[in-house]
Coordinates of C-alpha atoms and ligand atoms in Angstrom, one line a residue:
M1 CA -24.7 -22.2 0.5
S2 CA -21.8 -20.9 2.8
G3 CA -18.6 -22.1 3.8
T4 CA -15.5 -21.3 5.9
G5 CA -12.5 -19.6 4.5
K6 CA -9.1 -18.2 5.4
R7 CA -7.6 -15.0 4.4
V8 CA -4.7 -12.7 4.9
I9 CA -5.2 -9.3 6.2
L10 CA -3.1 -6.1 6.2
S11 CA -2.3 -5.9 9.8
S12 CA 0.1 -3.0 9.8
R13 CA 1.9 -0.7 7.0
P14 CA 5.4 -1.8 6.3
V15 CA 8.4 0.8 6.6
G16 CA 10.6 -0.2 3.7
L17 CA 10.5 -4.0 2.9
P18 CA 7.3 -5.6 4.4
T19 CA 7.8 -8.1 7.3
L20 CA 5.8 -11.0 8.1
D21 CA 4.2 -9.1 10.9
N22 CA 2.4 -6.7 8.4
F23 CA 0.1 -9.6 7.4
S24 CA -2.1 -11.8 9.6
F25 CA -4.6 -14.6 8.9
E26 CA -8.2 -14.7 9.6
S27 CA -10.8 -17.5 9.3
F28 CA -14.3 -16.4 8.2
S29 CA -17.6 -17.7 7.5
T30 CA -19.1 -16.7 4.1
P31 CA -22.5 -14.9 4.4
P32 CA -25.6 -16.1 2.7
L33 CA -25.5 -15.3 -0.9
T34 CA -27.9 -12.2 -1.8
A35 CA -29.3 -11.7 -5.3
G36 CA -26.5 -11.2 -8.0
Q37 CA -23.6 -12.7 -6.0
V38 CA -21.5 -15.8 -6.2
L39 CA -19.4 -18.0 -3.9
V40 CA -15.9 -19.0 -5.5
K41 CA -13.7 -21.2 -4.3
V42 CA -10.2 -19.8 -5.2
A43 CA -7.9 -22.0 -6.9
H44 CA -4.9 -19.5 -7.5
F45 CA -4.2 -15.9 -6.6
S46 CA -1.6 -13.8 -7.9
L47 CA 1.2 -12.0 -6.1
D48 CA 2.4 -8.8 -8.0
P49 CA 4.7 -5.8 -7.5
Y50 CA 2.1 -3.3 -7.4
M51 CA 0.6 -4.7 -4.1
R52 CA 3.7 -3.1 -2.3
G53 CA 2.3 0.3 -3.2
R54 CA -1.2 -0.5 -2.0
M55 CA 0.2 -1.1 1.4
D56 CA 1.4 2.4 2.0
D57 CA -1.1 5.2 2.8
A58 CA -0.2 7.2 -0.2
R59 CA -1.9 8.6 -3.2
S60 CA -1.4 6.5 -6.4
Y61 CA -3.7 5.4 -9.4
A62 CA -5.6 3.2 -6.8
P63 CA -6.7 3.7 -3.3
P64 CA -4.6 2.0 -0.5
I65 CA -5.6 -1.3 1.3
Q66 CA -6.9 -0.3 4.6
I67 CA -5.4 -1.9 7.7
G68 CA -7.9 -4.6 8.7
S69 CA -8.8 -5.3 5.1
V70 CA -8.0 -8.4 3.0
M71 CA -5.1 -8.1 0.6
E72 CA -5.9 -7.3 -2.8
A73 CA -5.1 -9.7 -5.8
G74 CA -6.6 -11.0 -9.0
A75 CA -7.7 -14.6 -8.6
V76 CA -9.0 -17.6 -10.5
G77 CA -11.6 -19.9 -9.1
C78 CA -14.6 -22.2 -9.6
V79 CA -18.2 -21.2 -8.8
E80 CA -19.5 -23.0 -5.7
A81 CA -22.9 -21.4 -5.4
S82 CA -24.5 -18.8 -7.7
A83 CA -27.3 -16.4 -7.1
C84 CA -26.2 -14.7 -10.3
E85 CA -28.1 -14.9 -13.6
G86 CA -25.4 -16.4 -16.2
L87 CA -23.1 -17.8 -13.7
E88 CA -23.6 -21.4 -13.1
V89 CA -22.0 -23.9 -10.4
G90 CA -18.6 -25.2 -11.9
D91 CA -17.9 -22.2 -14.1
W92 CA -14.3 -21.2 -13.9
V93 CA -14.0 -17.2 -13.2
Y94 CA -11.4 -14.3 -12.9
G95 CA -11.9 -11.6 -10.5
R96 CA -10.1 -9.3 -7.8
M97 CA -11.1 -11.8 -4.9
G98 CA -7.9 -11.1 -2.7
W99 CA -5.5 -13.2 -0.9
T100 CA -8.3 -15.7 0.2
D101 CA -9.3 -19.3 -0.5
L102 CA -13.0 -18.6 -0.7
A103 CA -14.8 -15.4 -1.8
V104 CA -18.3 -14.0 -1.9
I105 CA -18.3 -11.5 -4.6
E106 CA -20.7 -9.8 -6.9
G107 CA -21.2 -11.6 -10.2
G108 CA -20.7 -8.6 -12.3
L109 CA -17.3 -8.0 -10.7
V110 CA -15.9 -11.5 -12.3
Q111 CA -15.7 -12.8 -15.7
K112 CA -15.8 -16.3 -17.0
L113 CA -12.3 -17.4 -17.7
P114 CA -11.4 -16.1 -21.1
I115 CA -8.7 -18.7 -21.8
S116 CA -9.2 -22.2 -22.7
I117 CA -5.7 -23.7 -22.2
E118 CA -4.6 -25.3 -19.0
P119 CA -3.2 -24.5 -16.3
K120 CA -6.0 -21.9 -15.4
S121 CA -3.4 -20.0 -13.6
L122 CA -2.1 -18.8 -16.9
A123 CA -5.0 -16.3 -16.7
L124 CA -2.9 -14.5 -14.0
G125 CA 0.4 -14.6 -15.9
V126 CA 1.4 -15.1 -19.5
L127 CA -2.5 -14.8 -20.6
G128 CA -3.5 -12.5 -17.7
M129 CA -2.7 -8.9 -16.4
P130 CA 1.2 -9.0 -16.5
G131 CA 1.4 -10.7 -20.2
F132 CA -1.2 -8.0 -21.2
T133 CA 1.0 -5.4 -19.9
G134 CA 3.9 -6.3 -21.8
W135 CA 2.1 -6.5 -24.9
W136 CA 0.3 -3.3 -24.6
G137 CA 3.5 -1.3 -23.5
L138 CA 5.7 -2.7 -26.0
T139 CA 3.3 -2.2 -29.1
Q140 CA 1.6 0.9 -28.1
H141 CA 4.5 2.8 -26.4
G142 CA 7.6 1.0 -27.5
R143 CA 6.6 1.2 -31.4
P144 CA 9.1 -1.6 -32.3
K145 CA 10.8 -1.9 -35.4
A146 CA 12.6 -4.7 -36.9
G147 CA 16.5 -4.1 -36.6
E148 CA 16.3 -2.0 -33.5
T149 CA 17.7 -2.7 -30.1
L150 CA 15.5 -3.2 -26.8
V151 CA 16.6 -3.5 -23.3
V152 CA 14.3 -4.8 -20.6
G153 CA 14.9 -5.6 -16.8
A154 CA 13.1 -8.1 -14.6
V155 CA 13.4 -10.1 -17.8
T156 CA 12.4 -13.6 -16.5
G157 CA 9.2 -12.1 -14.9
P158 CA 5.8 -12.4 -16.7
V159 CA 6.1 -8.8 -18.1
G160 CA 9.6 -8.7 -19.1
S161 CA 9.5 -12.4 -20.7
M162 CA 6.5 -11.3 -22.8
V163 CA 8.2 -8.1 -23.9
A164 CA 11.5 -10.1 -24.8
Q165 CA 9.9 -12.6 -26.8
L166 CA 7.6 -10.3 -28.7
S167 CA 10.6 -8.0 -29.2
K168 CA 12.6 -11.1 -30.7
K169 CA 9.5 -12.1 -32.7
L170 CA 9.4 -8.6 -34.2
G171 CA 13.3 -8.9 -35.4
L172 CA 14.8 -6.7 -32.7
K173 CA 18.1 -7.2 -30.9
T174 CA 17.1 -8.0 -27.3
I175 CA 18.9 -7.5 -24.3
G176 CA 17.4 -8.7 -20.8
I177 CA 18.8 -7.6 -17.5
A178 CA 18.2 -10.0 -14.6
G179 CA 19.1 -10.5 -10.9
S180 CA 21.2 -13.9 -11.1
E181 CA 23.1 -16.0 -13.4
E182 CA 20.4 -18.6 -13.2
K183 CA 18.0 -16.0 -14.6
C184 CA 20.2 -14.8 -17.2
A185 CA 20.6 -18.5 -18.5
L186 CA 16.8 -18.8 -18.7
A187 CA 16.6 -15.6 -20.4
V188 CA 18.7 -16.8 -23.1
D189 CA 17.8 -20.5 -23.3
K190 CA 14.1 -20.2 -22.7
F191 CA 13.1 -16.7 -23.9
G192 CA 15.8 -16.2 -26.5
V193 CA 17.4 -12.9 -25.8
D194 CA 20.6 -12.1 -27.5
H195 CA 22.3 -11.0 -24.3
C196 CA 21.2 -11.1 -20.5
L197 CA 23.3 -9.1 -17.9
N198 CA 23.1 -10.0 -14.3
H199 CA 22.9 -6.4 -12.5
K200 CA 23.9 -8.0 -9.4
S201 CA 27.4 -8.5 -10.9
F202 CA 27.8 -4.8 -11.4
N203 CA 28.3 -2.5 -8.2
T204 CA 27.7 0.9 -10.1
P205 CA 25.3 2.1 -13.1
E206 CA 28.5 3.0 -15.0
A207 CA 30.0 -0.7 -14.8
L208 CA 26.5 -1.7 -16.0
S209 CA 26.3 0.9 -18.8
A210 CA 29.8 -0.3 -19.9
A211 CA 28.6 -3.8 -20.2
L212 CA 25.5 -2.8 -22.1
E213 CA 27.7 -0.7 -24.6
A214 CA 29.8 -3.8 -25.1
V215 CA 26.9 -5.9 -26.2
A216 CA 24.9 -3.2 -27.7
P217 CA 27.5 -0.5 -29.2
E218 CA 24.9 0.8 -31.8
G219 CA 22.9 2.2 -28.7
V220 CA 19.3 1.4 -27.5
D221 CA 16.3 2.5 -29.2
I222 CA 13.7 1.1 -26.7
Y223 CA 14.2 0.9 -23.0
F224 CA 11.1 -1.1 -21.3
E225 CA 11.2 0.2 -17.8
N226 CA 10.4 -2.3 -15.4
V227 CA 12.8 -1.6 -12.5
G228 CA 14.3 2.0 -12.2
G229 CA 17.3 2.4 -10.0
K230 CA 20.6 1.1 -11.2
L231 CA 19.3 -0.2 -14.4
F232 CA 17.6 3.2 -15.2
E233 CA 20.8 5.0 -14.7
A234 CA 22.7 2.6 -17.0
V235 CA 20.4 2.6 -19.8
I236 CA 19.5 6.4 -20.2
P237 CA 23.0 7.4 -21.3
R238 CA 23.0 4.6 -24.0
M239 CA 19.6 5.8 -25.6
N240 CA 19.7 6.7 -29.3
E241 CA 17.9 9.6 -30.6
H242 CA 14.1 9.2 -31.0
G243 CA 14.3 6.4 -28.5
R244 CA 11.1 5.2 -26.5
I245 CA 10.7 4.4 -22.9
P246 CA 7.5 3.0 -21.9
V247 CA 7.5 3.3 -18.1
C248 CA 5.7 0.3 -16.7
G249 CA 7.2 -0.2 -13.2
M250 CA 10.0 0.9 -11.1
I251 CA 10.3 -2.0 -8.6
S252 CA 13.7 -1.1 -7.2
W253 CA 12.1 1.9 -5.6
Y254 CA 8.7 0.4 -4.5
N255 CA 10.2 0.0 -0.8
E256 CA 11.2 3.5 -0.5
G257 CA 7.9 4.9 0.8
S258 CA 6.2 7.2 -1.6
M259 CA 9.3 7.1 -3.7
G260 CA 10.9 10.1 -1.6
T261 CA 14.4 8.6 -1.3
G262 CA 15.2 7.4 -4.7
A263 CA 17.9 9.9 -5.1
L264 CA 19.7 10.0 -8.7
T265 CA 23.3 9.7 -8.7
E266 CA 25.6 12.5 -9.9
T267 CA 26.1 10.7 -13.3
L268 CA 22.3 11.3 -13.8
S269 CA 21.1 14.3 -12.0
T270 CA 17.6 15.6 -12.9
P271 CA 19.0 18.3 -15.2
H272 CA 21.1 15.7 -16.9
L273 CA 18.1 13.3 -17.4
W274 CA 15.9 16.1 -18.7
R275 CA 18.6 16.9 -21.0
N276 CA 19.0 13.3 -22.3
I277 CA 15.4 13.5 -23.0
L278 CA 15.6 16.8 -24.9
V279 CA 18.6 16.4 -27.1
R280 CA 18.0 12.7 -27.7
K281 CA 14.2 13.5 -28.4
L282 CA 13.1 10.6 -26.3
S283 CA 9.7 9.6 -25.9
V284 CA 8.8 8.6 -22.3
N285 CA 5.3 7.2 -21.6
G286 CA 3.9 6.1 -18.6
F287 CA 0.9 3.6 -18.7
I288 CA -1.3 1.7 -16.1
I289 CA -2.9 -1.5 -17.7
S290 CA -6.1 -1.2 -16.0
D291 CA -7.0 1.7 -18.4
H292 CA -7.0 -0.6 -21.3
W293 CA -9.1 -3.6 -20.1
S294 CA -11.3 -3.1 -23.3
N295 CA -8.3 -4.7 -25.4
Y296 CA -7.6 -7.6 -23.2
L297 CA -9.7 -10.0 -25.2
Q298 CA -7.8 -9.1 -28.4
F299 CA -4.5 -9.8 -26.6
V300 CA -5.9 -13.2 -25.6
R301 CA -7.0 -13.8 -28.8
E302 CA -3.3 -13.0 -30.4
I303 CA -1.3 -14.4 -27.7
E304 CA -3.1 -17.7 -26.6
P305 CA -2.6 -19.7 -29.8
L306 CA 1.4 -19.0 -29.5
V307 CA 1.2 -20.2 -25.9
E308 CA -0.7 -23.3 -26.8
S309 CA 1.8 -24.1 -29.7
G310 CA 4.9 -23.5 -27.3
T311 CA 5.9 -20.6 -29.7
L312 CA 5.7 -18.3 -26.7
K313 CA 7.1 -19.5 -23.5
Y314 CA 6.2 -18.8 -19.9
L315 CA 7.7 -19.6 -16.4
E316 CA 5.3 -19.9 -13.6
D317 CA 6.5 -20.1 -9.8
E318 CA 3.8 -21.6 -7.9
V319 CA 3.8 -21.4 -3.9
A320 CA 1.4 -24.0 -2.4
G321 CA -0.7 -22.9 0.4
I322 CA -2.1 -19.4 1.5
E323 CA 0.3 -19.3 4.7
K324 CA 3.2 -19.0 2.3
A325 CA 1.8 -16.0 0.6
P326 CA 3.3 -13.4 2.9
S327 CA 6.8 -14.7 2.5
A328 CA 6.5 -15.4 -1.0
F329 CA 5.5 -12.0 -1.7
I330 CA 8.3 -10.5 0.5
G331 CA 10.5 -12.6 -1.7
L332 CA 9.3 -11.2 -4.9
L333 CA 10.3 -7.7 -4.0
Q334 CA 13.9 -9.3 -3.6
G335 CA 13.8 -10.8 -6.7
H336 CA 13.6 -14.4 -5.1
N337 CA 10.7 -15.5 -7.5
L338 CA 11.6 -17.2 -10.9
G339 CA 8.8 -16.6 -13.2
K340 CA 5.2 -15.6 -12.6
L341 CA 4.4 -15.8 -8.7
V342 CA 1.1 -17.3 -7.9
V343 CA -0.3 -19.0 -4.7
A344 CA -2.2 -22.3 -5.1
V345 CA -4.7 -22.4 -2.4
Ligands
LIG401 N1 2.0 -0.3 -15.5 C1 1.4 -1.3 -15.3 O1 0.1 -1.3 -15.5 C2 1.9 -2.8 -14.6 C3 1.4 -4.0 -14.6 C4 2.0 -5.0 -14.2 C5 3.3 -4.7 -13.8 N2 3.8 -3.6 -13.8 C6 5.3 -3.4 -13.3 O2 6.2 -4.2 -14.4 C7 7.3 -4.7 -13.5 C8 7.4 -6.1 -13.6 O3 6.5 -6.7 -13.1 P1 6.2 -8.4 -13.0 O4 4.9 -8.9 -12.5 O5 6.7 -9.1 -14.4 O6 7.4 -8.8 -12.0 P2 8.5 -10.0 -11.6 O7 9.4 -9.7 -12.6 O8 7.8 -11.5 -11.7 O9 9.0 -9.7 -10.4 C9 9.6 -8.5 -9.9 C10 11.3 -9.0 -10.4 O10 11.7 -7.4 -10.2 C11 13.2 -7.5 -9.8 N3 13.4 -6.9 -8.7 C12 12.8 -6.9 -7.3 N4 13.3 -6.1 -6.6 C13 14.3 -5.5 -7.1 C14 15.2 -4.5 -6.9 N5 15.4 -4.1 -5.6 N6 16.1 -4.1 -7.8 C15 16.2 -4.6 -8.9 N7 15.3 -5.6 -9.6 C16 14.3 -5.9 -8.6 C17 13.4 -8.9 -9.8 O11 13.9 -9.5 -10.9 P3 15.5 -9.8 -11.2 O12 15.8 -10.5 -10.0 O13 15.6 -10.2 -12.4 O14 16.1 -8.4 -11.0 C18 12.1 -9.6 -9.4 O15 11.9 -11.0 -9.7 C19 7.0 -4.3 -12.2 O16 7.7 -2.8 -11.8 C20 5.6 -4.0 -11.9 O17 5.1 -3.0 -11.1 C21 3.4 -2.6 -14.4

């Protein structure tokens, strides 16, 4: 069985924020299946910040997407034809199928959907890679203790909202930072944070830092780093001794090529940063979640019942149609998404 699909190609490398002409659309016919392959009709694919890094021709933890290749993404879909033992027509699977509505992929590169609750797109968000990232980073590198204070940026996104809710559940004072009043209201009302600061209403790191001091005069024990930039500069001076900084992402710098122009201001020069880490005895731990997939099913077992019962909330921002994927992705890099961004194809 074969079919005709549509997919999104990286047509040129962006300089700064991507533009629509960095992407092109391609119609294609799927080749006949060879032994071990499956044909998957994609239902949803994920749009994530890390994809910006893959668009650059720069050394990272994963190779860049080549010009002329399909944009990479995790996706969920239904098997339409199978030449792979163990995968049947009608099975729902997760795999790295890309920005496409149809995929021929080796059966060994997909896994049967590990979640049983609906919608299946949750396997891309709260119960997928980003939720797993928040759970892993907080528990392994944040080492949270009841009574401590945690700060997390991009708090209404799938990583931040997982971190914030687990933090509250574990008894920490939890402060979110987000990019609008609407997002801050959601962070408080839906995700239960104690305070949320709108980073766009503070022009300087010093002003944001002062606002943070007002809501957390006791200082910060865990800064879950999602954003970098102004947030990073504001929080570092507020860290307590023996504080922990799980370094998960730094989205505010992703459009600056290979990070070359992300200069620290005078308030946080490199020596000042190192001195803070030294004298406050901070633990700074970078991590890449793909190194930890062997723990993913444990995460699903622990968190899926909380999502099913409504104890742990999620927010999904669904865009309908593959044609909208490039503009939605550009919006994500500017904070226009409200929750986990997925494309329904
Ligand atoms: N280490 C890993 O393995 C791993 C895995 C997954 C994700 N991550 C990282 O985790 C972070 C959050 O990911 P996510 O999927 O949950 O994303 P997300 O929150 O759904 O979307 C990104 C958010 O970042 C904020 N943002 C975007 N551009 C910004 C800028 N220039 N300055 C300040 N804030 C900006 C926006 O939120 P506001 O409007 O609220 O500012 C935006 O909504 C990202 O840095 C991502 O790369 C790391």
